[in-house]
GROMACS .gro file of N, CA and C in nm:
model
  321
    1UNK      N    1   0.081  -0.118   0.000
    1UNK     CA    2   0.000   0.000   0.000
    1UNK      C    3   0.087   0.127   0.000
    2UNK      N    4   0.213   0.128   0.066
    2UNK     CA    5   0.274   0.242   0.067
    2UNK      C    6   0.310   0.309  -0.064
    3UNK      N    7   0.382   0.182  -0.153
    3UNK     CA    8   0.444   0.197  -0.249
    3UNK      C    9   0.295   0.291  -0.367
    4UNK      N   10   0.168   0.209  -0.358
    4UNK     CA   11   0.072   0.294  -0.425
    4UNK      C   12   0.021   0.404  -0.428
    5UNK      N   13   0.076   0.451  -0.250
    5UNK     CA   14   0.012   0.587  -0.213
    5UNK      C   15   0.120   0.680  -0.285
    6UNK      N   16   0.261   0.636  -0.295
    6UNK     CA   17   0.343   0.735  -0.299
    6UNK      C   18   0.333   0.732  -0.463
    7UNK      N   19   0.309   0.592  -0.542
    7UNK     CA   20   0.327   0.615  -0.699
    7UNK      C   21   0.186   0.741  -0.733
    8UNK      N   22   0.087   0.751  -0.640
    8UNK     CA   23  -0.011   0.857  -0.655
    8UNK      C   24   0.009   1.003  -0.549
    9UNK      N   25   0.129   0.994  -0.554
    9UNK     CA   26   0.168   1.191  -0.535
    9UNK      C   27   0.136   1.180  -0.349
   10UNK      N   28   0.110   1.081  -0.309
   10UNK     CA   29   0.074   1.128  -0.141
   10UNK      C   30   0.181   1.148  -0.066
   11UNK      N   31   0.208   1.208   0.058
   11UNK     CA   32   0.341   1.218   0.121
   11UNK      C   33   0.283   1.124   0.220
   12UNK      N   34   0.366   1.003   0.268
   12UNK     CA   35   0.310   0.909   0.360
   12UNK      C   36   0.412   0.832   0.453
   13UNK      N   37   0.446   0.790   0.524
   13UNK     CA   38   0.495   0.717   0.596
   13UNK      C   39   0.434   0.593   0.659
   14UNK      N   40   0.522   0.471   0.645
   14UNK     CA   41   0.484   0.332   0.718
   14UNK      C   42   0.544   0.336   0.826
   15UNK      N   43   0.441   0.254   0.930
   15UNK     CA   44   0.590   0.289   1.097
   15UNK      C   45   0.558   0.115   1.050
   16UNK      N   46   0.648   0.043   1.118
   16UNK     CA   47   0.709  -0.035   1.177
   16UNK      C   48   0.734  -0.078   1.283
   17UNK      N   49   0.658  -0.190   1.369
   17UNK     CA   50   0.684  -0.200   1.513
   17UNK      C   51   0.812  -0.233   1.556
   18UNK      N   52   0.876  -0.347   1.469
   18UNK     CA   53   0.959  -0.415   1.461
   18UNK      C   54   1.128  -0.358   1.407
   19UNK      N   55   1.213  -0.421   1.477
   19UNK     CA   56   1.360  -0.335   1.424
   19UNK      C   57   1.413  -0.350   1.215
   20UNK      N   58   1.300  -0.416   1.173
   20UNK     CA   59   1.269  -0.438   1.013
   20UNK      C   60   1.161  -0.467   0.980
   21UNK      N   61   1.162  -0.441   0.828
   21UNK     CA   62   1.057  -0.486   0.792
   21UNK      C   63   1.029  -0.608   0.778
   22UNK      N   64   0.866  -0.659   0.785
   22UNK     CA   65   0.870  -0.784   0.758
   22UNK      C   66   0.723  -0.796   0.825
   23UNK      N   67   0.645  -0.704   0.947
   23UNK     CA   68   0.568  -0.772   1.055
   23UNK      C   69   0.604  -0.850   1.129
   24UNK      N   70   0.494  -0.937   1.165
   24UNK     CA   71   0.502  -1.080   1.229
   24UNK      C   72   0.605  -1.225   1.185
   25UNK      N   73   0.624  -1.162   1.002
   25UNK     CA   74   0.695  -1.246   0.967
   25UNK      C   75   0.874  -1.240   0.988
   26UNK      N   76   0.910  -1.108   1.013
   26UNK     CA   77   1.056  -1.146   1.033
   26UNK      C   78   1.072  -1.186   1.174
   27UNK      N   79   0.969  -1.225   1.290
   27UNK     CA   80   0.973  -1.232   1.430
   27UNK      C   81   0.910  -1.384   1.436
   28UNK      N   82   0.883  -1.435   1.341
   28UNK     CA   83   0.860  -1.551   1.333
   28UNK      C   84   0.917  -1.657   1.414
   29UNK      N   85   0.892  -1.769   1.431
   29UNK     CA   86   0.996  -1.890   1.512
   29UNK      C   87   1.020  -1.941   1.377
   30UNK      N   88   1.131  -2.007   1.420
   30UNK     CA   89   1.295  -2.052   1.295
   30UNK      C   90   1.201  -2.182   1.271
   31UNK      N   91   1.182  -2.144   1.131
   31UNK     CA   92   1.096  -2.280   1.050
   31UNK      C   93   0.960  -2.219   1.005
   32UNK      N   94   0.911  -2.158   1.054
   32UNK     CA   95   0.773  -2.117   1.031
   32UNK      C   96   0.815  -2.097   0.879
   33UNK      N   97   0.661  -2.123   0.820
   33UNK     CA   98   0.664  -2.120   0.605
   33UNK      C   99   0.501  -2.077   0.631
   34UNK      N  100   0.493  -1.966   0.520
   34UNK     CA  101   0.351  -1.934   0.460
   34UNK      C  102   0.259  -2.006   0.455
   35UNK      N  103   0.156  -2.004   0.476
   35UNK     CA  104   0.038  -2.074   0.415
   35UNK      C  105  -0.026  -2.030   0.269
   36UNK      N  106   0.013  -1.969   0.206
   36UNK     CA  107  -0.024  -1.920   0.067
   36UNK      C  108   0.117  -1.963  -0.029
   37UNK      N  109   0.066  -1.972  -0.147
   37UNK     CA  110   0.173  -2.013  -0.213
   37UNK      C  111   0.251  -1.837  -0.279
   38UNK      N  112   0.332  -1.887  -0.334
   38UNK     CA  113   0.404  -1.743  -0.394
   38UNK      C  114   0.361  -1.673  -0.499
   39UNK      N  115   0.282  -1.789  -0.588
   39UNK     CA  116   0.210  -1.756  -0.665
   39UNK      C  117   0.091  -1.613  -0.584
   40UNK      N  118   0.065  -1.648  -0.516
   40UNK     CA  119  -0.073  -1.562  -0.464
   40UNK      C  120   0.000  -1.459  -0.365
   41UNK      N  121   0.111  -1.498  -0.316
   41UNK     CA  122   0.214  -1.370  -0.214
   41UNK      C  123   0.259  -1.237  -0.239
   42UNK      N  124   0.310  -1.284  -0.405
   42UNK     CA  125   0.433  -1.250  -0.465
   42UNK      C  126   0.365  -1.086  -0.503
   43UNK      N  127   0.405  -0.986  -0.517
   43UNK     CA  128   0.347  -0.819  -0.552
   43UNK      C  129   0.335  -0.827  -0.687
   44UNK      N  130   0.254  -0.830  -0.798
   44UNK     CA  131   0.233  -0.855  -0.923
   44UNK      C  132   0.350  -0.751  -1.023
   45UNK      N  133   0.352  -0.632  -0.911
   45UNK     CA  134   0.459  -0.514  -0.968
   45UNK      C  135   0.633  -0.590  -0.930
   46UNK      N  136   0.604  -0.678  -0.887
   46UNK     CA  137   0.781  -0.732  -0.843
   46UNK      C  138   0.807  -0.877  -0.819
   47UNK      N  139   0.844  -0.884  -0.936
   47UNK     CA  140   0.860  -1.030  -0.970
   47UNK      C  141   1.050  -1.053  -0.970
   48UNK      N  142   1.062  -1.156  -0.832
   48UNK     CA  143   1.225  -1.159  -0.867
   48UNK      C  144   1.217  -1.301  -0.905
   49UNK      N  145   1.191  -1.411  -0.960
   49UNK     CA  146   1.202  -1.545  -1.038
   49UNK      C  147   1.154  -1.644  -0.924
   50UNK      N  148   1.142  -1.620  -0.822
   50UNK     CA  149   1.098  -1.767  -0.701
   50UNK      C  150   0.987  -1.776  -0.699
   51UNK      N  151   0.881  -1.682  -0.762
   51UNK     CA  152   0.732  -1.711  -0.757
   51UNK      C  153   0.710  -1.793  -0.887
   52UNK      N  154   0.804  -1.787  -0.932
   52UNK     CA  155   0.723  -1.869  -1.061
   52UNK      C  156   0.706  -1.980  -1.057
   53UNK      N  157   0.750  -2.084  -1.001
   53UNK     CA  158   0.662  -2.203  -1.001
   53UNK      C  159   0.650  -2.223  -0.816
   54UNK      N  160   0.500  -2.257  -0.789
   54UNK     CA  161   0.428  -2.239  -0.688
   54UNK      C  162   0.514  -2.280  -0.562
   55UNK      N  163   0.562  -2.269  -0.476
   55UNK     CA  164   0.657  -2.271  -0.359
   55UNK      C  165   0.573  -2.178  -0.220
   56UNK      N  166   0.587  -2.268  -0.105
   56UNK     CA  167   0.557  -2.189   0.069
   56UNK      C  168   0.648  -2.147   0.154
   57UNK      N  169   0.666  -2.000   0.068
   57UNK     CA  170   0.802  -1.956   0.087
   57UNK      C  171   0.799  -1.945   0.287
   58UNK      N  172   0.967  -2.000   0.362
   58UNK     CA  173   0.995  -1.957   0.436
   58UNK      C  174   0.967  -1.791   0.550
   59UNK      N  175   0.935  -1.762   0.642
   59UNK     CA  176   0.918  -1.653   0.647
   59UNK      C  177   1.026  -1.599   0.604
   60UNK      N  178   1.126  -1.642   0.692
   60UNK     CA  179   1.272  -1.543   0.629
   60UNK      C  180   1.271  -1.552   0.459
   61UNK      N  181   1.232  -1.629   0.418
   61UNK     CA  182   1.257  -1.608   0.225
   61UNK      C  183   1.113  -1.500   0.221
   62UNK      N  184   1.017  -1.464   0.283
   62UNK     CA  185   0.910  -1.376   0.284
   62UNK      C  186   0.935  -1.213   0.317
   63UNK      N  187   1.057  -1.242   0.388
   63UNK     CA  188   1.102  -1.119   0.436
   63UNK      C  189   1.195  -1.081   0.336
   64UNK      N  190   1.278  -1.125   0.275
   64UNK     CA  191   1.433  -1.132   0.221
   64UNK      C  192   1.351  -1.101   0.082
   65UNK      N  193   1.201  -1.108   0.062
   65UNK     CA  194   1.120  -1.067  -0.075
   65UNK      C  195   1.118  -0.896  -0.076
   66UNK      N  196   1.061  -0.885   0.061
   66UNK     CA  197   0.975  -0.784   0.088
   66UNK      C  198   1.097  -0.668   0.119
   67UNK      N  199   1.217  -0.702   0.179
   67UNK     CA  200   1.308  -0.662   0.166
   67UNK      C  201   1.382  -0.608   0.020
   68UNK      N  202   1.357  -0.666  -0.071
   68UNK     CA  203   1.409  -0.682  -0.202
   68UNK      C  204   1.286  -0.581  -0.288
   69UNK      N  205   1.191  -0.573  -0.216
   69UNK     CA  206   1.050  -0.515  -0.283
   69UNK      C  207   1.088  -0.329  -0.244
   70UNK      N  208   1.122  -0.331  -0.099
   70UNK     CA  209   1.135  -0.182  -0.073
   70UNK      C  210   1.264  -0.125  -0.093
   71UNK      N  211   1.358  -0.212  -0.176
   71UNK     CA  212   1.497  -0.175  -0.198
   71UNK      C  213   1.479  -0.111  -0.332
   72UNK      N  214   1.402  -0.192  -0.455
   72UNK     CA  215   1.373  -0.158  -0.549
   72UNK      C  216   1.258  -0.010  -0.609
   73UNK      N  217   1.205  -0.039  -0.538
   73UNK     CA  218   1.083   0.098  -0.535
   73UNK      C  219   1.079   0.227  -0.443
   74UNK      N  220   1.257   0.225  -0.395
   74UNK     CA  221   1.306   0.327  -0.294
   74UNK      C  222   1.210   0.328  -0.164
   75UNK      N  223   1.158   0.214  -0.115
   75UNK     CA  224   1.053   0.284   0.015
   75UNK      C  225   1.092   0.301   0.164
   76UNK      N  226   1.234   0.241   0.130
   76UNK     CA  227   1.332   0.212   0.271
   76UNK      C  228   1.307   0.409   0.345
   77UNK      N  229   1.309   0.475   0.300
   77UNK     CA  230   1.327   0.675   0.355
   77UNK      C  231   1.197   0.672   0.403
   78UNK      N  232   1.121   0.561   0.327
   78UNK     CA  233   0.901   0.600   0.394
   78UNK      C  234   0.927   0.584   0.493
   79UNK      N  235   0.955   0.428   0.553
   79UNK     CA  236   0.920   0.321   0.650
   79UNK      C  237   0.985   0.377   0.749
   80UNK      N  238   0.966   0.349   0.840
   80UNK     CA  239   0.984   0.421   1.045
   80UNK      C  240   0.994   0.301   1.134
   81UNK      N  241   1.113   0.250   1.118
   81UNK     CA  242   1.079   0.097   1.215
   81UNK      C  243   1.086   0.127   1.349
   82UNK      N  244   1.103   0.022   1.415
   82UNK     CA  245   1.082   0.050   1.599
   82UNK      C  246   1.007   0.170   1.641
   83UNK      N  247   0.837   0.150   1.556
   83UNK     CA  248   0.787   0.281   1.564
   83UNK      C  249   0.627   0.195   1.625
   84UNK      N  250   0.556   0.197   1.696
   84UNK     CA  251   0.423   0.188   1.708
   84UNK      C  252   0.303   0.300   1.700
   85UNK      N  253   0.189   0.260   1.618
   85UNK     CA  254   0.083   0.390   1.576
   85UNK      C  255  -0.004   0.377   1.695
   86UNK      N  256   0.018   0.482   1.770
   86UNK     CA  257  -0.090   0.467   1.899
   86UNK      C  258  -0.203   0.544   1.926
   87UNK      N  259  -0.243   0.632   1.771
   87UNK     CA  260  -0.355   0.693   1.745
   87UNK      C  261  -0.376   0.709   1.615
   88UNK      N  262  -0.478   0.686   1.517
   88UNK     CA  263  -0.508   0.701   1.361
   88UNK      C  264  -0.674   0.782   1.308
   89UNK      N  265  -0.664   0.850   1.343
   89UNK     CA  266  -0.812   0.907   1.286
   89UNK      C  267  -0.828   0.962   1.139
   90UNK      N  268  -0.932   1.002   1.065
   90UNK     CA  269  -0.962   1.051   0.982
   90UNK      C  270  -1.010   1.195   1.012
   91UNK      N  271  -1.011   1.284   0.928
   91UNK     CA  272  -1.059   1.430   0.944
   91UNK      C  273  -1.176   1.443   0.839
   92UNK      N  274  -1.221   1.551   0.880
   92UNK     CA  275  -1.288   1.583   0.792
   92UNK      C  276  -1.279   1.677   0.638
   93UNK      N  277  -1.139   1.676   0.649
   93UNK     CA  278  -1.114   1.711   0.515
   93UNK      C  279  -1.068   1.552   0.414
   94UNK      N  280  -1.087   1.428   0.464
   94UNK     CA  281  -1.043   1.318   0.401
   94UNK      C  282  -0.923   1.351   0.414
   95UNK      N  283  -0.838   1.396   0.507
   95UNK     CA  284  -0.695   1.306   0.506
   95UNK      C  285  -0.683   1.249   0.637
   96UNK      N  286  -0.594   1.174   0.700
   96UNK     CA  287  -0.570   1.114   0.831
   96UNK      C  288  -0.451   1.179   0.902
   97UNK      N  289  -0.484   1.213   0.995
   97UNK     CA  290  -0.397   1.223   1.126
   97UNK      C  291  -0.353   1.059   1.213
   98UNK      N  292  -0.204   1.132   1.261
   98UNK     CA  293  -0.187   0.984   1.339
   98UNK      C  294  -0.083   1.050   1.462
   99UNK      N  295  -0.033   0.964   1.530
   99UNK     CA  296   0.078   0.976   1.646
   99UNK      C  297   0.105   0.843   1.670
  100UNK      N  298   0.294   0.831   1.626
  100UNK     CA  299   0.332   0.749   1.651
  100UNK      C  300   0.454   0.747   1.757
  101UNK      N  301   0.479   0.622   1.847
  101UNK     CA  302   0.532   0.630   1.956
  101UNK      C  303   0.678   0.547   1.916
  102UNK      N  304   0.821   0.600   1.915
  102UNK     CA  305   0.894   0.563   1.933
  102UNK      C  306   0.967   0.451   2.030
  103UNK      N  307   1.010   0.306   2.024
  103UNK     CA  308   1.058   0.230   2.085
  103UNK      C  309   1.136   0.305   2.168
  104UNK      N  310   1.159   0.275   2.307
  104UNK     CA  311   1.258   0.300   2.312
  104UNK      C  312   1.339   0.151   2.400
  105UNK      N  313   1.484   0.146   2.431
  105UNK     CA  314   1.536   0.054   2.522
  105UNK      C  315   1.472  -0.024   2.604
  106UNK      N  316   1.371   0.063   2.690
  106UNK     CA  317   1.298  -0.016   2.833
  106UNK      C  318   1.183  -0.092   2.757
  107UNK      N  319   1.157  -0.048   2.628
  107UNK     CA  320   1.023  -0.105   2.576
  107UNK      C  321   1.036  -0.217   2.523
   0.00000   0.00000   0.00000
């Protein structure tokens, strides 16, 4: 979603709870694999050759994608990791307000 907001002129930022990207999937336990195949994973705009024939990709091979996805489409300057959104509203002019809370050490 980021990558669409920004190919349509929006100024936006992704936070990131986590010290990378990835979600739940780079925090995964060692072994965990997708339940979707790659075929159906894979970003239709970013094709690097492992989706092509149907495979349950690894999380880490899920991350090491998605990694490879925001390297290519510059989104690494969007994204805000070790960041949590601890308020998101809408306005009434249709844009959104938010406040996000920085990790810190004790957290």
């Amino acid at each position: 979603m980021l990558k669409e907001c920004l190919d349509r002129g929006f100024a936006c930022t992704a936070f990131e709870q986590g010290s990378r990207i990835g979600g739940a999937f780079a925090t995964a336990y060692e072994g965990a694999q997708l339940t979707s195949s790659s075929i159906l994973t894979a970003f239709g705009c970013h094709s690097d050759g492992r989706e092509a024939s149907p495979t349950f990709w690894s999380a880490e091979d899920y991350v090491q994608y998605l990694q490879a996805f925001e390297r290519r489409f510059g989104l690494t300057k969007h994204v805000q990791c070790g960041s949590t959104v601890v308020e998101a509203r809408g306005s009434s002019t249709s844009s959104w307000a938010g406040r996000a809370a920085a990790r810190t050490a004790s957290s």
